[in-house]
Every structure is written in C-alpha cells, then in structure tokens.
Amino acid sequence: MVLPAAALAAVAAALLLASPAAAASATGPVYDADGNLVETPFVPPPDQPRLDEGRATAAFLAHEKVARWLERYPPRPTTDAEFDEERRSWEVKVWSGDAGQIALGRVDDETGAVTEAWTGPQVAWKMARGYEGAFGGRTINRPLVWVPLCALFLLGLANLRRPLSLRNLDLLVLLSFSISLWFFNRGEVFWSVPLAYPPMAYLIARLAWIGARGRRGGTRTLWPVWALAAATVFVAGFRVGLNLQDSNVIDVGYAGVIGGHRIANGEIPWGNMPVQDDLEPCGPADSEGEIRKRIQENGRCESSNPRGDTYGPVAYLAYVPGYWLFGWDGDWGDLPAAHFTSLAFDLLTLAGLALVGVRYGGPQLGATLAFAWVAYPFTQYASNSNTNDAILPAFLVWGFWLASAPWARGALAALSGWTKFASLIVAPLWLTYPGRRPSARFAAGFALATLASFSVLLLEPDLLEAARTFAERSFVWQVGRESPWSVWGWGQYDAEGIPDLHLAQRVLQVALVVAALVVAFVPRRKSPLQLAALTGALLVGFQFVQTHWFYLYIPWFFPFAAFALLAGAAAAGRVEEVERDGEPRPLVAAG
C-alpha cells in the first residue's frame, strides 16, 4: 500500500521516536523499580554510526520543511541515505518519478537532528538556499547599507512637494525589486520569483506608454546641479571602495577572466573552459576537504567552471585588458582582472549617462542620470558581484549618446548584443531610428562590429567547427536550459499546486518579437525620449519572458528607464528630433 506524504512523515516520526537511538536512556543501562539491572543496550564503537539508514531517513522525512514539500508528491518517494564518516552525519536524498531528486539534507548521527534540509530548487541550486553574501558580498546585502541606498535614491530624485505624484510611484516601483531580493536572501524562492514580475509588468506598460505618446510628465529635481554632482562623486567613490573591500566574484565574472585568458593565449573560450571530472587533482583542499582544482588539457592547474562559455564573444574580449594588467593564476580567488573589468564598465556607463543627459537635456538631466545610476542599489549589487552585466548597458548607453550617427549606433548595438544576446531585441528599433526607413549605415556599422567580435573564432584552425561549438555552447544551451529563477521554469518540478507555464511563456515570447518589429515602424517618427522608452520596454520585456532571470539583469534596462522616467526633470526643458539634409540631429530647446 502506498502511503500519502503526510502519513509517511507521521510514520517516520513515530519510528524515530520509538527507536532506541532517539531515547536519552538508550546510551546507558536500564533498571527496574527495585534498582535491578534489566538491560544493557548496545553502544556502537566510536568509529561506527549510531543511526542506521532507516532511522536517518525517518528523521529527515519527519522534518517539517521536508514533509510539507513531499505533500506535493502523493506517491511514495524513493530514498537513499549514506553515512559520512568525516562529518559524522547522514546525507539523505529523496526522489519522485519524473521530477527527479526533490529533497536533500543531512542528519547528525549523534543527536538524530536534521542539520540541513533542502527541497525543490534548493536541491540543485545552492544559490537558492539563502547563503549570506552569496551575491555581492555581505555588506551590500545588509539592511543598514541597502536601505540607506534606497533612501538616497528616493530622496535625490523624488518630487517631495507632491508625495502622490506619478514620478514618485515610478521610483518606488524601481526600488520594489528589493522586496523580492529580501525573500531571495532568505532562501524563499517561491516568494522571491513571483514578486519580481509586478514591477517588470508596470515598467513595460509605463515605458511603452511614454514611447507611444512621445511625452512625459514630471517636475524638476529639487537639488541643484552642483549638489547632485557632488553626491554622485561621493557615492561613486563609496561604490568603488565597497567593490574592492567587500565584494565577491561569482561564476559569471570568473568565466570572463577565463575567457580573456583563453583569447590572449590563442584559444576560443567555447569548449575550452576548465572542467573537473576525470582529471588529475592539483592544489590544496578547500574548507570541506575537497580538492577542486584540476590539471587541464593545457597543462595548467585551474579551478573548474565548465558552463562558463555561454555568452557572446564581447563578454570575453572585454576581460582581455584586465587579464593583461593583472593576469590569472588559475585559481578562483580574488581575481583582480574581474574587479577591474566590472568597475571599468560600471564607470563607463556612469560617464555615458552623464553625457546622454547633457546632450539631450542639459546639465541638470546629466547630473540627474549620473546620480540615479550610482544611487540605485541594484547597479551596485551587480558591481559587487563582479559580473559582466554592466557591459551590455555600457555599449547601449554610448550608442544612445551617438544616436544621430547611424554607423556608431549600429556598431555599439552589435557590441552590446554580442555580449549578452538580450539586447539584440532592440536592433530593429535602432535600425529604423528616427523614422521608418532602415539605415544602411546602421547595418554597415552593425555588420563590421559583428565581424570584429567573431574574429576570435579564427583562433581555431577549423572555422566551421569553432562556429558550431560556439552555437552549441551558447545559443542552444541558453534556449534549452532549465531554471527556477522564473515562473516559466517551475514546471520541471512536476509538483502539485505548481503550474507548468511553458505554453504561456511561448505565447509571450512571440508577442515580444512581434512588438520589437512593430515599434521599429510605429510611431513613424521617434524622438530620443521615445527611443529610450521603447528600448527600456523591450529589454524589460525580454527579461519578463526569459526562463533564467536574476537581479543582476536589472542594470540592463535601468539607464533607459531612468532617462524616460526622469527626463521631465531636466532644467533645459523639452527634447525634439529634427532633420537637416536628410540626417537626424538632436535639438535641445530651452524651456
């Protein structure tokens, strides 16, 4: 007879309580009421486990968190428990049919207590377990740092005279991703993921509305240019110091350094990332007693990162200068090359936004946009994680600054797209800006930058094989990957109460592609404001429908959302787009 999960947990708890190992008196002699010795329990030798597989499994299944998750899987699960002599604990695993492994944990052999209990996404994804400082280091995730950054962002940009204004709502929505992040840091994936969608939906609608109408409201920022500029310099210095003093390099930044090393040494990154399986160990053991470095095919002793080759060529070319300056010893340690690259593109985006603001709205807007970038906590979150997520917006921001030069706009759009493929969604919009006719010079710039980016494939003797490897390791893998970091990927858990939304995702993905083509021609004429708003809407839309989403991606769209939502505060007034001799030229008209 197959027991439901709740009954199974109850039986497991009863067995655990009834077992001798769970009783306090099981380790000593037993006497009757007259003081006569009636039982001397067996005490195992010190090197032998006190529990057996059945008792360890029963303890784990009785744990409240595990039992609650197993209720979603009515058939009786398959279990396995293995004793770890070094840690003196039992590792327990639970599987259920097509869902695969659904629970993982540890039971202390001495006490029978469950010391680790991971369920659902937490089984395969350690980042779902809520480890402190796993992304960005400890300091940036502390409320005493994060909340003041949010307050600074709001205080510097809000309309304090009209607390209920739409401008303030926009700013609060941008900050509301913090609620989702709070649940993520607690390991509450099924709360954190859904809470990211309302602000994305709001931004898509708001930016699309601005892009369609070509007008925005808003009031002038209360602070003068000098105050915003001084605050920007101060906060930028704080950000750099925080990155250098208390940040970490996650696998994305590590992959960039490896790719930079491979290119600088005549190899392509794809298919040449360091792996761990079936290779000779080298280097010291880590805190868990495991040697993670292996001697690779190139003869170097390197820490593994086998899936680090999933990005475009620019994502690795961008790390070559950092590698030339600081090198890489094969270890996943401090990685100064990663810090250098992350900070460089963070500051490039900051400078680009300042120039964008000055060009399209005057010094007031330039100071406002620069301040918005440095004060927004999620841009610091990406910087402190030392990822490649500032590279994509950096190229787009500078392309927006040079929007009236089609060849530069095309080249920079290509460099952004061949960093992370998301920004390719804006290529049709940028191709036809500011009207409906495609620009031949944009296409030429895009093509030349694409050829320059993919010239790294020539490092391999067989160009076709190199192209195939690139496609399989990047495009194909990205399209087919599973992830718990969106509601679209939850169908993989095959659990009761969690819907499979793959079909809805496909419908929305098709709608996004159609929208990207439509906005290339409608409205017929576009101002820089409309270009920024529609660019932001498409980038948010891409994130809304992708299977793997994370907070580090927010900086992709933030510069364009900031421009569209805050341009109304510019002291210079309105921005128009006019033509002279058939070429677009930005005109800043004093208000």
Coordinates of C-alpha atoms in Angstrom, one line a residue, residues 7 33 120 126 137 156 163 195 304 394 433-434 443 519:
A7 CA 1.1 9.8 6.5
A33 CA 11.7 -0.2 40.0
G120 CA 12.7 21.8 -4.7
K126 CA 22.9 26.3 -3.9
G137 CA 29.3 40.1 -0.5
G156 CA 17.6 62.7 -4.5
P163 CA 4.2 62.8 -2.5
L195 CA 7.4 39.2 -6.6
S304 CA 36.7 24.4 -12.9
A394 CA 27.5 50.5 -21.3
Y433 CA 15.5 55.3 -35.8
P434 CA 14.3 58.1 -36.1
A443 CA 23.5 48.0 -40.9
V519 CA 8.0 49.6 -32.7

